[in-house]
């Protein structure tokens, strides 16, 4: 992928529903929400397509965490997003070969979606600061399994600064603005900061 070319990236958000995000044991819902907010800010600024896929939870219509705004979502009944034909069609119609993947839980939907996306020929990067797991032990195992399959396990800061390259460019300024805001939220909360 060309460093300054965002035209090959698409973002896939999985199970970013309030009760599921709140169930994360490896990262707080607030931290996931802040990272998702920065991710959306970057996506909107750089015209990167975002697909959100969720599973139904009971009888109520699924909703996304408020940090994602009013993006449309695709409801599926499969564990992996790539096992749902409507979701596959949406990703294929974006005509972008790199998937930046985020969501909950790392051990279930993220793992199986990442593995299936690799099998389908996509380059996949899992943005761990936008993910949450059931426990640190099980999340670590899932991330190791993804790495072994050729998935890049990274974070929002490293992924987008690596793609933009030139922080003095328009794109670099937009990325750094969103990341600086994310880092300030993390510092205020006492979280670790994953900078470049």
C-alpha positions as MATLAB code, in Angstrom:
seq = 'XXXXXXXXXXXXXXXXXXXXXXXXXXXXXXXXXXXXXXXXXXXXXXXXXXXXXXXXXXXXXXXXXXXXXXXXXXXXXXXXXXXXXXXXXXXXXXXXXXXXXXXXXXXXXXXXXXXXXXXXXXXXXXXXXXXXXXXXXXXXXXXXXXXXXXXXXXXXXXXXXXXXXXXXXXXXXXXXXXXXXXXXXXXXXXXXXXXX';
ca = [
       0.000    0.000    0.000;
       1.284    3.444   -0.930;
       2.083    5.405    2.254;
      -0.011    8.474    1.433;
      -2.789    6.589   -0.342;
      -5.850    5.973    1.795;
      -7.834    4.754   -1.195;
      -7.167    1.093   -0.404;
      -8.324    1.158    3.254;
     -11.769    0.407    4.626;
     -12.798    0.187    8.260;
     -14.882   -2.663    9.652;
     -16.502   -2.254   13.072;
     -17.870   -5.382   14.731;
     -20.247   -5.625   17.710;
     -19.745   -2.006   18.756;
     -23.025   -2.109   20.693;
     -23.225   -0.550   24.177;
     -23.830   -3.776   26.176;
     -21.162   -5.708   24.277;
     -18.563   -2.920   24.530;
     -19.345   -2.609   28.247;
     -18.604   -6.328   28.676;
     -14.940   -5.915   27.707;
     -12.624   -7.068   30.475;
      -9.395   -5.988   28.768;
     -10.202   -2.355   28.013;
     -12.757    0.012   29.448;
     -15.815    0.982   27.457;
     -14.683    4.616   27.754;
     -11.273    3.810   26.221;
     -12.862    1.827   23.382;
     -15.324    4.663   22.795;
     -12.578    7.293   22.708;
     -10.534    5.228   20.243;
     -13.646    4.642   18.112;
     -14.328    8.397   18.126;
     -10.788    9.121   16.885;
     -11.139    6.379   14.278;
     -14.377    7.910   12.980;
     -12.817   11.370   12.902;
      -9.963   10.043   10.751;
     -12.340    8.060    8.521;
     -14.578   11.082    7.946;
     -11.662   13.427    7.267;
     -10.032   11.056    4.780;
     -13.197    9.625    3.176;
     -12.430    6.084    4.313;
     -15.547    3.896    4.095;
     -16.800    2.441    7.370;
     -18.923   -0.694    7.651;
     -20.544   -1.564   10.977;
     -21.867   -5.062   11.538;
     -23.728   -6.247   14.620;
     -25.613   -9.238   15.949;
     -29.123   -8.886   17.360;
     -29.428   -8.732   21.143;
     -32.935   -9.718   22.141;
     -35.990   -8.103   20.591;
     -34.777   -4.487   20.399;
     -33.219   -3.060   17.265;
     -29.408   -3.002   17.588;
     -27.713    0.321   18.230;
     -24.088    1.409   18.147;
     -22.095    3.210   20.831;
     -22.713    6.944   20.610;
     -19.089    7.708   19.642;
     -19.764    6.167   16.220;
     -22.467    8.684   15.398;
     -25.259    7.773   13.044;
     -23.550    5.385   10.657;
     -25.686    2.650    9.168;
     -25.249   -0.892   10.352;
     -25.664   -4.363    8.965;
     -27.332   -6.931   11.193;
     -26.112  -10.508   10.847;
     -26.539  -13.788   12.673;
     -23.095  -15.234   11.977;
     -20.046  -15.112   14.245;
     -17.794  -13.901   11.422;
     -18.811  -10.870    9.393;
     -17.400  -12.624    6.330;
     -19.897  -15.487    6.711;
     -22.790  -13.074    6.051;
     -23.438  -12.449    2.344;
     -24.772   -8.897    2.746;
     -21.682   -7.945    4.764;
     -19.368   -9.588    2.224;
     -21.078   -7.693   -0.583;
     -20.729   -4.397    1.268;
     -16.998   -4.934    1.842;
     -16.445   -6.031   -1.760;
     -18.385   -3.040   -3.097;
     -15.977   -0.703   -1.295;
     -13.274   -2.031   -3.638;
     -10.563   -1.676   -1.004;
      -8.213   -4.514   -0.135;
      -7.093   -3.406    3.335;
      -9.458   -3.867    6.288;
      -8.779   -2.004    9.529;
     -10.764   -4.092   12.006;
     -12.125   -3.017   15.397;
     -14.690   -4.283   17.878;
     -15.591   -6.671   20.651;
     -14.782   -9.405   21.422;
     -11.279  -10.064   20.238;
     -11.644  -13.788   20.899;
     -14.867  -14.321   18.984;
     -16.135  -11.942   16.290;
     -12.809  -10.168   15.715;
     -10.821  -13.423   15.551;
     -13.136  -15.229   13.146;
     -13.737  -12.148   10.989;
      -9.983  -11.481   10.720;
      -9.205  -15.096    9.781;
     -12.008  -15.233    7.210;
     -10.988  -11.877    5.737;
      -7.420  -13.146    5.288;
      -8.745  -16.290    3.585;
     -10.807  -14.044    1.294;
      -7.634  -12.209    0.231;
      -7.876   -9.028    2.296;
      -4.958   -7.494    4.141;
      -6.170   -7.140    7.735;
      -4.972   -4.904   10.548;
      -6.617   -5.266   13.959;
      -6.631   -1.980   15.879;
      -6.278   -3.240   19.469;
      -7.102    0.078   21.129;
     -10.506   -0.140   19.418;
     -11.026   -3.719   20.628;
     -11.965   -5.464   23.836;
     -11.667   -9.015   25.040;
     -13.139  -11.423   27.556;
      -9.877  -11.747   29.529;
      -6.258  -10.800   28.921;
      -5.329  -14.485   28.686;
      -7.920  -15.359   26.037;
      -7.429  -12.111   24.118;
      -3.661  -12.679   23.956;
      -4.241  -16.166   22.560;
      -6.644  -14.836   19.921;
      -4.198  -12.099   18.871;
      -1.428  -14.702   18.550;
      -3.689  -16.829   16.365;
      -4.434  -13.827   14.143;
      -0.729  -12.944   13.815;
       0.039  -16.526   12.785;
      -2.522  -16.161    9.972;
      -0.894  -12.980    8.644;
      -3.085  -10.427   10.381;
      -1.252   -7.286   11.496;
      -1.988   -6.612   15.156;
      -1.455   -2.900   15.699;
      -3.127    0.175   17.144;
      -4.834    3.260   15.798;
      -1.777    5.475   16.244;
       0.728    3.123   14.623;
      -1.594    2.146   11.769;
      -2.507    5.638   10.621;
       0.882    7.303   11.221;
       2.444    4.436    9.272;
       0.065    4.966    6.378;
       0.281    8.758    6.211;
       4.064    8.967    6.634;
       4.331   12.757    6.243;
       2.920   14.521    9.283;
       3.271   17.841    7.433;
       0.798   16.826    4.728;
      -2.911   17.651    4.888;
      -3.659   14.001    5.668;
      -0.923   13.903    8.301;
      -2.341   16.972   10.017;
      -5.817   15.440   10.102;
      -4.507   12.163   11.504;
      -2.341   13.876   14.111;
      -5.233   16.096   15.208;
      -7.439   13.073   15.889;
      -4.640   11.122   17.572;
      -3.559   14.025   19.775;
      -7.113   14.302   21.051;
      -7.200   10.541   21.721;
      -3.887   10.669   23.587;
      -5.120   13.543   25.777;
      -8.235   11.520   26.713;
      -6.069    8.535   27.572;
      -3.709   10.629   29.715;
      -6.634   12.258   31.536;
      -7.992    8.785   32.362;
      -4.587    7.370   33.293;
      -4.522    4.871   30.414;
      -1.389    3.847   28.567;
      -0.772    5.957   25.482;
       0.098    4.138   22.266;
       1.881    6.876   20.360;
       3.945    6.654   17.187;
];
